[in-house]
Short mmCIF file of C-alpha atoms in Angstrom, two decimals:
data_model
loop_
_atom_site.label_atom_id
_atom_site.label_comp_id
_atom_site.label_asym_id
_atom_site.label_seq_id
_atom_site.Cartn_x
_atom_site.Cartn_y
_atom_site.Cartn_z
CA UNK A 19 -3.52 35.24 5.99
CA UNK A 20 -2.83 33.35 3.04
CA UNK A 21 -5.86 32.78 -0.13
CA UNK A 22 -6.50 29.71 -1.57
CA UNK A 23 -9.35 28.30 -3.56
CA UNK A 24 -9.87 24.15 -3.19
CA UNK A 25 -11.26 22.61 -5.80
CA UNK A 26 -12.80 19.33 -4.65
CA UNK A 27 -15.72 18.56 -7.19
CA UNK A 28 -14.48 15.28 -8.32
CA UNK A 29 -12.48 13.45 -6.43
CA UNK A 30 -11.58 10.77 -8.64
CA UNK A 31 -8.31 12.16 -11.27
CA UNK A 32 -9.22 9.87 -14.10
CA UNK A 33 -12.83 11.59 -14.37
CA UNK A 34 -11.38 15.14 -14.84
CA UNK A 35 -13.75 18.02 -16.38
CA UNK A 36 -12.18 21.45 -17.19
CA UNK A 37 -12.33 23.95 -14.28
CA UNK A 38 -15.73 25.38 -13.00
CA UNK A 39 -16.93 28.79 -14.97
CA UNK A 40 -17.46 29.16 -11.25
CA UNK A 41 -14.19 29.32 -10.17
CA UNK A 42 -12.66 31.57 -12.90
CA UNK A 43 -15.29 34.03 -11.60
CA UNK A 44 -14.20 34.58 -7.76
CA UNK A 45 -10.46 34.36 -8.77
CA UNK A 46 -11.04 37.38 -10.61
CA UNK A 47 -13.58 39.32 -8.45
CA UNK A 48 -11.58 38.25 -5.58
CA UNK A 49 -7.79 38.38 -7.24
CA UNK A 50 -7.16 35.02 -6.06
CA UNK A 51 -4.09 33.34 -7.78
CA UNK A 52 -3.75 29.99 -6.43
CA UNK A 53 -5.86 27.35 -6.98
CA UNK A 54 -5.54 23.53 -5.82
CA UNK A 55 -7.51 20.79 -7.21
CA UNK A 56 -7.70 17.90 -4.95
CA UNK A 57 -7.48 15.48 -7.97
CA UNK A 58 -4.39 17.01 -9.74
CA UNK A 59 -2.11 16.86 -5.96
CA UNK A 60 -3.16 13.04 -4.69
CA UNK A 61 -3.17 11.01 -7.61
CA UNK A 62 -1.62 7.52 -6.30
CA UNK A 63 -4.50 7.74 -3.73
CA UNK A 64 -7.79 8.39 -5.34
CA UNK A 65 -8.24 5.04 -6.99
CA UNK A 66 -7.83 3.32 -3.73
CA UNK A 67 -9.23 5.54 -1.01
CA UNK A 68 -12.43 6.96 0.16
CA UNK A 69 -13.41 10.82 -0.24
CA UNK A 70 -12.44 11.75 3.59
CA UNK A 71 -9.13 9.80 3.14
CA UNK A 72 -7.99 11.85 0.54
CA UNK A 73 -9.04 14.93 2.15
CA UNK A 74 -6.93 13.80 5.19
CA UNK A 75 -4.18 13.13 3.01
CA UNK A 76 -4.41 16.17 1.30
CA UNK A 77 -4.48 18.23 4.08
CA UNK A 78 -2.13 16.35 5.75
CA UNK A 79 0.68 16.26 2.98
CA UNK A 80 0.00 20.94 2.23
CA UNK A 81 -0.05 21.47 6.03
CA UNK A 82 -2.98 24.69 5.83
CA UNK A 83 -2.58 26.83 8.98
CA UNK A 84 -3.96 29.94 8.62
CA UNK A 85 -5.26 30.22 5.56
CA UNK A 86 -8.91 31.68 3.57
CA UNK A 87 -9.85 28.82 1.94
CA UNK A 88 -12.50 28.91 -0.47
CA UNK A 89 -14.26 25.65 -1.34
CA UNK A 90 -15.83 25.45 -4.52
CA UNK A 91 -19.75 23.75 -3.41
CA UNK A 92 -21.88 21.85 -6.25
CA UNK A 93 -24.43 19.13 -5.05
CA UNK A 94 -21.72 16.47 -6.18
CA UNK A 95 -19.32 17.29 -3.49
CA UNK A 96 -21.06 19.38 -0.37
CA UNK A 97 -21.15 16.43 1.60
CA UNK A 98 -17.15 16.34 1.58
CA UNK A 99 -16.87 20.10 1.94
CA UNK A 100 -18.67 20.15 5.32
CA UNK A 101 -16.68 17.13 6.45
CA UNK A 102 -13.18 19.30 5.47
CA UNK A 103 -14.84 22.60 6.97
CA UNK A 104 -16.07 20.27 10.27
CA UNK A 105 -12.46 18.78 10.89
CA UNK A 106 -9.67 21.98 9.61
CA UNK A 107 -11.93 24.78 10.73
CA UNK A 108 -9.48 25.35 13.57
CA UNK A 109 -6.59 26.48 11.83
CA UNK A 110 -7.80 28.08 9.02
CA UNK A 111 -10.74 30.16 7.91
CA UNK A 112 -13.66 27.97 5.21
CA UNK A 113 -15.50 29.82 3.49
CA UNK A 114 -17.94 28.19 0.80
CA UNK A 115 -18.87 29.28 -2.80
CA UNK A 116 -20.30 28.25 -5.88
CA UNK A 117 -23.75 28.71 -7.48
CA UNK A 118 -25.41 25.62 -5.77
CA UNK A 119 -25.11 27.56 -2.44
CA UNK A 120 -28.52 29.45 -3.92
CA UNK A 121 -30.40 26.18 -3.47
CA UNK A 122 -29.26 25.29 0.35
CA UNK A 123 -27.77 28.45 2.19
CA UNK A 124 -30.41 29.41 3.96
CA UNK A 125 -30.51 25.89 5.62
CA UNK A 126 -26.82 26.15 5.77
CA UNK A 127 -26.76 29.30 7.61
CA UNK A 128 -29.58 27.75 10.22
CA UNK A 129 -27.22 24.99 10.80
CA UNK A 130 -23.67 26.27 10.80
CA UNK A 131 -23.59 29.27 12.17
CA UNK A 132 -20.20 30.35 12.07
CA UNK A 133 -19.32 28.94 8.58
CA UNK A 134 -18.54 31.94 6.03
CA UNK A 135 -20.07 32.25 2.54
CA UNK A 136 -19.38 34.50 -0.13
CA UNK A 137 -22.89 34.54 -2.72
CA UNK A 138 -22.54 35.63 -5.77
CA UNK A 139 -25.07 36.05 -8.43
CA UNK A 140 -22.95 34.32 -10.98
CA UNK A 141 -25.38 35.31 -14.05
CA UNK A 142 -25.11 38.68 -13.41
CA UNK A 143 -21.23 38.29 -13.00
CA UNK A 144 -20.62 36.02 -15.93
CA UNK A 145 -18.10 37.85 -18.33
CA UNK A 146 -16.89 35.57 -20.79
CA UNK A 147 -14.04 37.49 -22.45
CA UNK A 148 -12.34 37.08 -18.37
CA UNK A 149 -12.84 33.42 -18.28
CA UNK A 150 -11.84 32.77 -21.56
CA UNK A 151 -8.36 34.88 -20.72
CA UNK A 152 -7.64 32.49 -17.44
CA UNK A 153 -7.84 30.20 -20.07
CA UNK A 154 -4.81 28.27 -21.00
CA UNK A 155 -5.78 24.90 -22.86
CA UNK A 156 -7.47 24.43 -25.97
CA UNK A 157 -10.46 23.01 -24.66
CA UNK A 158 -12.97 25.06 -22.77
CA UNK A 159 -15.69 24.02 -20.54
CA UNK A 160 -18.46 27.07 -20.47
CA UNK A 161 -21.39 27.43 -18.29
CA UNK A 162 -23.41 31.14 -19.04
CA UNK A 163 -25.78 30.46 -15.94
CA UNK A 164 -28.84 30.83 -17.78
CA UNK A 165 -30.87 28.64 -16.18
CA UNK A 166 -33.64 27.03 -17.53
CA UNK A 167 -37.25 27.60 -17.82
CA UNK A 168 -38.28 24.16 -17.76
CA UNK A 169 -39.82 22.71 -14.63
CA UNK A 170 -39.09 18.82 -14.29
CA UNK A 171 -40.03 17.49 -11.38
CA UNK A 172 -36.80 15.88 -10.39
CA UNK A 173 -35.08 18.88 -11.19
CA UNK A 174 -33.88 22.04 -8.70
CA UNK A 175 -32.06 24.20 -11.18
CA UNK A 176 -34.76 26.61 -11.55
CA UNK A 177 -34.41 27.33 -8.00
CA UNK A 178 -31.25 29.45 -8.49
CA UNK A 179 -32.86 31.43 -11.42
CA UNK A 180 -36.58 31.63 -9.48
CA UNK A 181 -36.30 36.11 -9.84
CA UNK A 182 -35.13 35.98 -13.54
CA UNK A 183 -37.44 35.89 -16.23
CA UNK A 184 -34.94 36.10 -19.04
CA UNK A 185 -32.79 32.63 -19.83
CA UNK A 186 -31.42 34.09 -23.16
CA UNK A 187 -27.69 33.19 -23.66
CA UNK A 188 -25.56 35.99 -25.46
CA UNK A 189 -24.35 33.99 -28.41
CA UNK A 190 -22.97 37.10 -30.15
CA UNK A 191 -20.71 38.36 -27.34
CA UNK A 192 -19.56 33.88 -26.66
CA UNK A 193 -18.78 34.31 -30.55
CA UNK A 194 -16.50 37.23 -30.37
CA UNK A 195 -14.74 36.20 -27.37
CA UNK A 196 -13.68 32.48 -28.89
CA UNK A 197 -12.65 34.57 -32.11
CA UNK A 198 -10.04 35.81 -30.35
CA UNK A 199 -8.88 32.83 -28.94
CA UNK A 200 -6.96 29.53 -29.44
CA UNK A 201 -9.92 27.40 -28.36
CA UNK A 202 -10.81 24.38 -30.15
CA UNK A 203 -13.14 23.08 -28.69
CA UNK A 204 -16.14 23.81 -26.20
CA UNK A 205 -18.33 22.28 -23.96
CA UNK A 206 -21.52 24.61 -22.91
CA UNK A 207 -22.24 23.40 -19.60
CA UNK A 208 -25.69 24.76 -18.93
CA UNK A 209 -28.21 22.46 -18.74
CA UNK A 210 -29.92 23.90 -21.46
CA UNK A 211 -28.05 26.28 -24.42
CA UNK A 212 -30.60 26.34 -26.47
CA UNK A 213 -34.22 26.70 -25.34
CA UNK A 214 -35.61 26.33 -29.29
CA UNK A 215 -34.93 26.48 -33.06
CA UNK A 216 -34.24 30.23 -32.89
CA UNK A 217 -31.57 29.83 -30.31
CA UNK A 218 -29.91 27.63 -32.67
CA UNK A 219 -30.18 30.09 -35.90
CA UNK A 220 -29.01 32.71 -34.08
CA UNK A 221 -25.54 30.88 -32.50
CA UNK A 222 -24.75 29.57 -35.98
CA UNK A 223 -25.62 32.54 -37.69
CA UNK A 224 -22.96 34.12 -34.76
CA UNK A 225 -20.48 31.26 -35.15
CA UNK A 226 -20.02 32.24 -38.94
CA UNK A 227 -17.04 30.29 -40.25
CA UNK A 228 -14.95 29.64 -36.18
CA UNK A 229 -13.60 26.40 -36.88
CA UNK A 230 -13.93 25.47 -33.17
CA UNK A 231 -16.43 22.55 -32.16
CA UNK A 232 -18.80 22.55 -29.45
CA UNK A 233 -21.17 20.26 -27.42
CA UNK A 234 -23.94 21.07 -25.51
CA UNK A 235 -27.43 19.72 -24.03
CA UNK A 236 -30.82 20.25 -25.74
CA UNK A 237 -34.16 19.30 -24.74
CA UNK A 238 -34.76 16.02 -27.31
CA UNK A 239 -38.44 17.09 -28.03
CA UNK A 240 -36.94 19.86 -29.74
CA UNK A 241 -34.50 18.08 -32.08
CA UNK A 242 -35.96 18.02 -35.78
CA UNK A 243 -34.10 17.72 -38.92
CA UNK A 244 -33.39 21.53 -39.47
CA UNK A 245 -31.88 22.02 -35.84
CA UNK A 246 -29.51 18.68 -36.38
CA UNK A 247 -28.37 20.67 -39.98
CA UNK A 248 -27.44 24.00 -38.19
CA UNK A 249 -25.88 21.64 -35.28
CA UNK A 250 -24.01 19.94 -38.52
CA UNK A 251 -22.86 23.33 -40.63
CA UNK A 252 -21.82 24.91 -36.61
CA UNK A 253 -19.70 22.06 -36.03
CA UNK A 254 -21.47 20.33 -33.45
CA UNK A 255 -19.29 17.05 -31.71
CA UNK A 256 -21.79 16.28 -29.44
CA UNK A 257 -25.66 16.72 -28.14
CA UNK A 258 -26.57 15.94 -24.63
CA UNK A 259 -30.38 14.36 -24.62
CA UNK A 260 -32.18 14.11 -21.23
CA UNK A 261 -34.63 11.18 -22.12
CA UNK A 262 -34.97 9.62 -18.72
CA UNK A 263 -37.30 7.20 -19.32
CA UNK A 264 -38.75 4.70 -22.24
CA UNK A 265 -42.02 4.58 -20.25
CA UNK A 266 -44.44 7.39 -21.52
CA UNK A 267 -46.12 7.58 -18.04
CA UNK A 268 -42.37 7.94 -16.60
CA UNK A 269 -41.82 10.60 -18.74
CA UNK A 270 -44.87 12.26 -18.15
CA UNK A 271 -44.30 12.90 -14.65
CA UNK A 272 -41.13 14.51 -15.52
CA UNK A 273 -42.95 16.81 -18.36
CA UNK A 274 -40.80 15.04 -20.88
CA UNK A 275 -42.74 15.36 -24.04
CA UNK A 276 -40.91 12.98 -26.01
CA UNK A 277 -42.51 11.28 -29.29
CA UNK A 278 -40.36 7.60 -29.23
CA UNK A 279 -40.38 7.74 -33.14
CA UNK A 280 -39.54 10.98 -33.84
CA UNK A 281 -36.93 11.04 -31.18
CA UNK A 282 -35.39 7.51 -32.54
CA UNK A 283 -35.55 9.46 -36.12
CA UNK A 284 -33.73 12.23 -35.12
CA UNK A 285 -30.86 10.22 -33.16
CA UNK A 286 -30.79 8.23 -36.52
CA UNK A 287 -30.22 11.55 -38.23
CA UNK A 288 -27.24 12.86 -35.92
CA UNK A 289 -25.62 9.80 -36.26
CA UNK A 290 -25.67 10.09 -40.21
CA UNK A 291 -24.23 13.20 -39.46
CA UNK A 292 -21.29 12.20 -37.26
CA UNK A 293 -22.79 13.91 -34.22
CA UNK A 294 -22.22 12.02 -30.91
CA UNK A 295 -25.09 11.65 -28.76
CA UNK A 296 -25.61 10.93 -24.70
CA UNK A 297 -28.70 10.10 -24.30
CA UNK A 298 -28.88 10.43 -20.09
CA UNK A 299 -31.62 7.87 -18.43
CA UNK A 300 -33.07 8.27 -14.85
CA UNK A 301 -33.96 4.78 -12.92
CA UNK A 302 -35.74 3.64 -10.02
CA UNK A 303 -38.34 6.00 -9.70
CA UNK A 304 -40.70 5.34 -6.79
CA UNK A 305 -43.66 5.11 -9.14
CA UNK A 306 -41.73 3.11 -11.92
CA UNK A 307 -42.90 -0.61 -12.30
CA UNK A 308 -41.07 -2.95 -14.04
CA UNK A 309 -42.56 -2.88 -17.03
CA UNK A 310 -41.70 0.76 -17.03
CA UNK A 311 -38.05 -0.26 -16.43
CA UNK A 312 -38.31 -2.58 -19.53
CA UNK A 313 -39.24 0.33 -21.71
CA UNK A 314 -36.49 1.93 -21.02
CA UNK A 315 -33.95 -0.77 -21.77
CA UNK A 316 -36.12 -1.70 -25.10
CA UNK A 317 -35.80 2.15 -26.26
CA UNK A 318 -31.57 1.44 -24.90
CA UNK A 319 -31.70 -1.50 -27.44
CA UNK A 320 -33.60 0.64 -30.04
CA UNK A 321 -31.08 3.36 -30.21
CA UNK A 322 -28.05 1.34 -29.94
CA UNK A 323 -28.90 -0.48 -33.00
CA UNK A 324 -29.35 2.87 -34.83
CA UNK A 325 -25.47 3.32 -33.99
CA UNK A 326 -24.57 0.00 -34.88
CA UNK A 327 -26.88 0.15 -38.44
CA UNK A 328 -24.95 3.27 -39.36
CA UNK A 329 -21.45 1.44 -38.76
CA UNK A 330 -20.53 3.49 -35.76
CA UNK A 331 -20.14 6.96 -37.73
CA UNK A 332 -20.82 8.18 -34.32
CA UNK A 333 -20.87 7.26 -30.42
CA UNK A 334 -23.81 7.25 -28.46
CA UNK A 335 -22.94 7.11 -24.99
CA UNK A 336 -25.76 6.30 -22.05
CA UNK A 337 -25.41 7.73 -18.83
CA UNK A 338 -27.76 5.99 -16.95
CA UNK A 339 -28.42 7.71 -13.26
CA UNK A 340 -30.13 6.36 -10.14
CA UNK A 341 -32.98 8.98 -9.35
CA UNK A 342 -32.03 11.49 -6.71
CA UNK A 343 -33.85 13.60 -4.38
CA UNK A 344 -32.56 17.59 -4.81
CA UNK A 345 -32.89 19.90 -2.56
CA UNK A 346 -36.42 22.31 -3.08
CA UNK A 347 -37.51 20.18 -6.36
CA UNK A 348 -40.65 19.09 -6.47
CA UNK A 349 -40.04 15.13 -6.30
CA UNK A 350 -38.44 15.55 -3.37
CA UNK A 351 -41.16 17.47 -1.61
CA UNK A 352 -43.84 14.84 -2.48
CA UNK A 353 -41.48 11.99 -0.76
CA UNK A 354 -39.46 13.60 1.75
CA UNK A 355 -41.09 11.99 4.43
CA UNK A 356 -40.39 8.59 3.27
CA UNK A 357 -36.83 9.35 2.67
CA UNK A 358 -33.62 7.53 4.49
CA UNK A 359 -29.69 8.02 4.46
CA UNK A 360 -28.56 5.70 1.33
CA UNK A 361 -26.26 3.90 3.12
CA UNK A 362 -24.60 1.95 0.39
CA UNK A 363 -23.19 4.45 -1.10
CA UNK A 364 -21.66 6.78 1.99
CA UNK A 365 -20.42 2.57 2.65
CA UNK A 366 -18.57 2.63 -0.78
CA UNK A 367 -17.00 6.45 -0.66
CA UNK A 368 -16.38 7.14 3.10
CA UNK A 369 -14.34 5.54 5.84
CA UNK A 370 -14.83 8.01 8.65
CA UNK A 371 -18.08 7.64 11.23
CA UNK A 372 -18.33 11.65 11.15
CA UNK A 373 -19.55 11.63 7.92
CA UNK A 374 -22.57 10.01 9.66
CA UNK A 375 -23.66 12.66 12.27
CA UNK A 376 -23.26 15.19 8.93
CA UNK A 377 -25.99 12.73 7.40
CA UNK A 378 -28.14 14.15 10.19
CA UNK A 379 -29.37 17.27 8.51
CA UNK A 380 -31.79 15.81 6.22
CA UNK A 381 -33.09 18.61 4.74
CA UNK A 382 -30.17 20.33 3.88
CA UNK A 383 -28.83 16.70 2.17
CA UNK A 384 -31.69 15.15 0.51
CA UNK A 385 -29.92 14.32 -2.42
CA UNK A 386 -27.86 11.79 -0.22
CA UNK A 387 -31.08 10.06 0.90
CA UNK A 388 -33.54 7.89 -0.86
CA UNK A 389 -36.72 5.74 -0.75
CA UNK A 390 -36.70 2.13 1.14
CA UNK A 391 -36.38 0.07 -2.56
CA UNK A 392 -33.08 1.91 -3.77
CA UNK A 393 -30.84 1.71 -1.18
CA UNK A 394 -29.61 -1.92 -0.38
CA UNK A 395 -26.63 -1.77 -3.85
CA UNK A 396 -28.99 -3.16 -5.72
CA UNK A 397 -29.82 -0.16 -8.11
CA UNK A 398 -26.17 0.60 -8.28
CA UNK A 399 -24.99 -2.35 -9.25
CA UNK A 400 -27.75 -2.49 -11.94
CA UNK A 401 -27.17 0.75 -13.00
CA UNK A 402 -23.27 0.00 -13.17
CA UNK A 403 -24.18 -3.58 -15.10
CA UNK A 404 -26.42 -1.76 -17.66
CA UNK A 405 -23.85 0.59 -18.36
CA UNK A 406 -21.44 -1.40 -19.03
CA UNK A 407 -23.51 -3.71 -21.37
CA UNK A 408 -24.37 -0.98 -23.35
CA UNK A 409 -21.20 1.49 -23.45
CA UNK A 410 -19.04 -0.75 -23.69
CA UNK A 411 -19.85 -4.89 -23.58
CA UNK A 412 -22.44 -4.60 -26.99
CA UNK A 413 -18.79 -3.24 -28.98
CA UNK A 414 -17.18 -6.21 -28.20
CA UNK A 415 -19.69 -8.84 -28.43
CA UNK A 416 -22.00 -7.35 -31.81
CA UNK A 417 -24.06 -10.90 -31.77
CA UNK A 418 -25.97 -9.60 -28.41
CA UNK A 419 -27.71 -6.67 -30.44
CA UNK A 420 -29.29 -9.43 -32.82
CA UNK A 421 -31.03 -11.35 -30.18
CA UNK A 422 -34.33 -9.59 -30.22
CA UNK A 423 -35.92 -12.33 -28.18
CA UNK A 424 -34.02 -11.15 -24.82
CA UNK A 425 -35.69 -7.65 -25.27
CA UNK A 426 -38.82 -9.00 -25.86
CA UNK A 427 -39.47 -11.73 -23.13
CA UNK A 428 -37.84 -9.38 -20.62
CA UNK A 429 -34.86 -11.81 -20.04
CA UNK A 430 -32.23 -9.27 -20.37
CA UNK A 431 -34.47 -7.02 -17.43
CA UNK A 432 -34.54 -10.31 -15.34
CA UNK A 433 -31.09 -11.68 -15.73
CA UNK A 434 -29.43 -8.36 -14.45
CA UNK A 435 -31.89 -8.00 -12.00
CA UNK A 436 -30.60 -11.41 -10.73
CA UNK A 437 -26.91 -10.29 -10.94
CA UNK A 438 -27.19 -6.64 -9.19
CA UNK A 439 -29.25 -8.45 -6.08
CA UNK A 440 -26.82 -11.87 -6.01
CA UNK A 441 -23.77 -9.72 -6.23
CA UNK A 442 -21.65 -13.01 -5.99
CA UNK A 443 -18.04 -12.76 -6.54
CA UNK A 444 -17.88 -12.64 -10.00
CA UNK A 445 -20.17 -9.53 -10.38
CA UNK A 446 -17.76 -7.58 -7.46
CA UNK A 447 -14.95 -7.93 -9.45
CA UNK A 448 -16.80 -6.95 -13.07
CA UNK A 449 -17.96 -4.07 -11.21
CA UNK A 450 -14.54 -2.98 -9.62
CA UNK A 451 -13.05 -3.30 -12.45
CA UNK A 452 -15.35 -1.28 -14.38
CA UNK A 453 -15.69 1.22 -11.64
CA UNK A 454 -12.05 1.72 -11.69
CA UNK A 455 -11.50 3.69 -14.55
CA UNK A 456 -7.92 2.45 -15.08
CA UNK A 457 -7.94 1.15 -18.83
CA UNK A 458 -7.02 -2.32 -19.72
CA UNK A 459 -8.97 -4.69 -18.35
CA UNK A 460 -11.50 -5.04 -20.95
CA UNK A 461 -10.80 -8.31 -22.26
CA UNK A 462 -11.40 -9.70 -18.51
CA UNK A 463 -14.62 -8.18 -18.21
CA UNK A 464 -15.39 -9.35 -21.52
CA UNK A 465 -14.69 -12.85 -19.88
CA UNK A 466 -16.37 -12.42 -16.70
CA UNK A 467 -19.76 -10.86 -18.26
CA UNK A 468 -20.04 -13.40 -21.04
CA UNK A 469 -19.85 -16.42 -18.59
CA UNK A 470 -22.37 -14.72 -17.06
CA UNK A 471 -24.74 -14.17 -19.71
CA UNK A 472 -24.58 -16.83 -22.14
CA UNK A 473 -24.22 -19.36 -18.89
#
């Protein structure tokens, strides 16, 4: 038989990331050569059909009989791989991989019985010298499976990581493999490089004068002045901040530590230093209130001024995320029983009625469920307006930032609160437009939001 690894972990091709660490590792402990991305083969289709029609087109147009095909798994895309292994198991042999198989295979194996696995404990197989070899771009997307010790309640990544008591990355050994390389830039993928101050002294200190930058994530109660200066001299593009919430009793439940004026301080301080920041947001919480909600867009406002008072030296970027129910995390064990299918969104990214009966196993697919309130569009279509407003509608239109008095009264909370629920004709087409990623169309949203909002 014939070996093949699928890559289907994002399905659209203008959203693109740099392969999976995950992959590089089974095509060399396996030998596998050939590797398909889903994205990279049906391009013409992914803008305009939904994830089982592009499987079925894929399939359809490469003809697999006969083949081992292994299917990389992450918690974006396992819903698609058990539609492709339900519907081409016949002729060919699925077999599923890919670190997030620690968090569900035992409910896996319960259910499908005959599917094949291959688990790997990818921390104890990560060698970065390989993966940086199979490497043949200048940009690099690293993950060192470190875990992270951290605990948020939302969160299942410890899960993985439960019988290791070490999360120390190997900054010396990453060092000495880029040296040797024609890398330029890097993105460390982990959730969490650096776990404190030290962590940072001892990558820079390792780094020593590679020109290459890097982003990464770091947990924003540990930002002070000294780390952003190390992040500065090491060549830092980019720092990944998991806020989630304005609302200090949000934030609490999600052991988020965060002091607002310190952490407002220090984004001020990365911008003067031409270090891009994502701040990352989580909404629609079943205990958050709207007054909890405003917080968070007043702390939005906050922080996008700081950007706009240092003349754009630097991006932030907000990626603002609808709160979803993992697998095993704690959140999701304190509501699971009030849990439904989110029907919206298997409405807007599936065509086929099988996807349906997959929908079935609930507790194998909580993180495609969630609580009565959050799964009418609504939330989407907020989350979708109050992206756009602030990645991309506030560099446009500058005069929005100086009305105060919309932050204040709550009016800017209200009047896309009224938009996401009306969803009249005028929002559908902002929104597919936006959603689209196909560039040049900004000067009709432009149009369409700003009869909206100053109307």
């Amino acid at each position: 038989m014939k070996t093949i690894i699928i890559d289907i972990d994002d399905l659209n091709p203008n959203n693109r990331e740099q392969m999976d660490c995950e992959i590089f590792i089974l095509k060399d402990k396996l030998n596998i050569d050939n590797v398909l991305r889903v994205s990279d083969t049906v391009n013409e289709y992914c803008n305009r059909y939904k994830n089982d029609e592009v499987l079925d087109d894929f399939f359809s147009k490469y003809g697999f009989v006969d083949y081992d095909i292994y299917v990389h798994i992450t918690y974006r895309n396992v819903l698609d791989a058990i539609y492709l292994y339900f519907n081409y198991k016949s002729d060919n042999n699925i077999v599923f991989f890919g670190n997030y198989l620690n968090y569900i295979y035992p409910n896996l194996i319960n259910k499908f019985d005959d599917l094949n696995f291959v688990i790997i404990n990818f921390q104890e197989e990560f060698d970065c010298k390989k993966i940086i070899s199979q490497v043949n771009s200048k940009e690099l997307s690293l993950n060192t499976f470190n875990g992270c010790p951290y605990k948020c309640e939302y969160c299942s990544l410890n899960i993985p990581y439960r019988n290791y008591e070490n999360y120390d990355v190997d900054y010396k050994e990453i060092n000495e493999c880029l040296s040797g390389s024609n890398i330029e830039s890097v993105f460390f993928s982990n959730e969490l490089f650096f776990k404190n101050e030290n962590d940072v002294k001892e990558f820079i200190k390792t780094k020593n004068k590679l020109n290459y930058e890097f982003s990464c994530s770091l947990r924003a109660e540990l930002l002070n002045k000294e780390i952003i200066n190390l992040l500065r001299k090491g060549n830092c593009k980019s720092i990944f901040l998991g806020i989630e919430s304005g609302s200090p009793k949000i934030r609490k439940y999600y052991r988020k530590q965060i002091n607002t004026k310190e952490l407002l301080y220090n984004i001020d301080y990365l911008i003067k230093n031409k270090i891009n920041v994502i701040c990352s947001f989580i909404i629609s919480d079943p205990r958050e209130l709207e007054c909890d909600l405003n917080k968070t867009i007043e702390l939005m406002w906050k922080i996008k001024n700081i950007e706009k008072n240092n003349k754009y030296n630097a991006l932030i970027i907000y990626e603002i995320n609808k709160i979803q129910f993992f697998p095993g995390s704690e959140l999701t064990k304190k509501y699971y029983k009030s849990l439904i299918p989110d029907y919206y969104n298997f409405n807007t990214k599936y065509a086929n009625n099988s996807v349906y009966d997959i929908l079935n196993n609930k507790y194998l697919l909580t993180n495609y469920y969630n609580i009565q309130k959050n799964i009418d569009g609504s939330v989407d279509r907020f989350r979708n307006l109050l992206e756009y407003l602030f990645n991309t509608y506030v560099y446009i239109d500058k005069r929005i930032l100086a009305d105060k008095l919309i932050i204040e009264s709550h009016y800017l909370l209200k009047f896309l609160v009224k938009l996401s629920k009306e969803n009249n004709e005028q929002v559908r087409k902002l929104l597919e437009l936006h959603n689209s990623y196909v560039y040049g169309y900004e000067e009709e949203k432009y149009n369409i939001f700003s009869s909206l909002y100053y109307n």
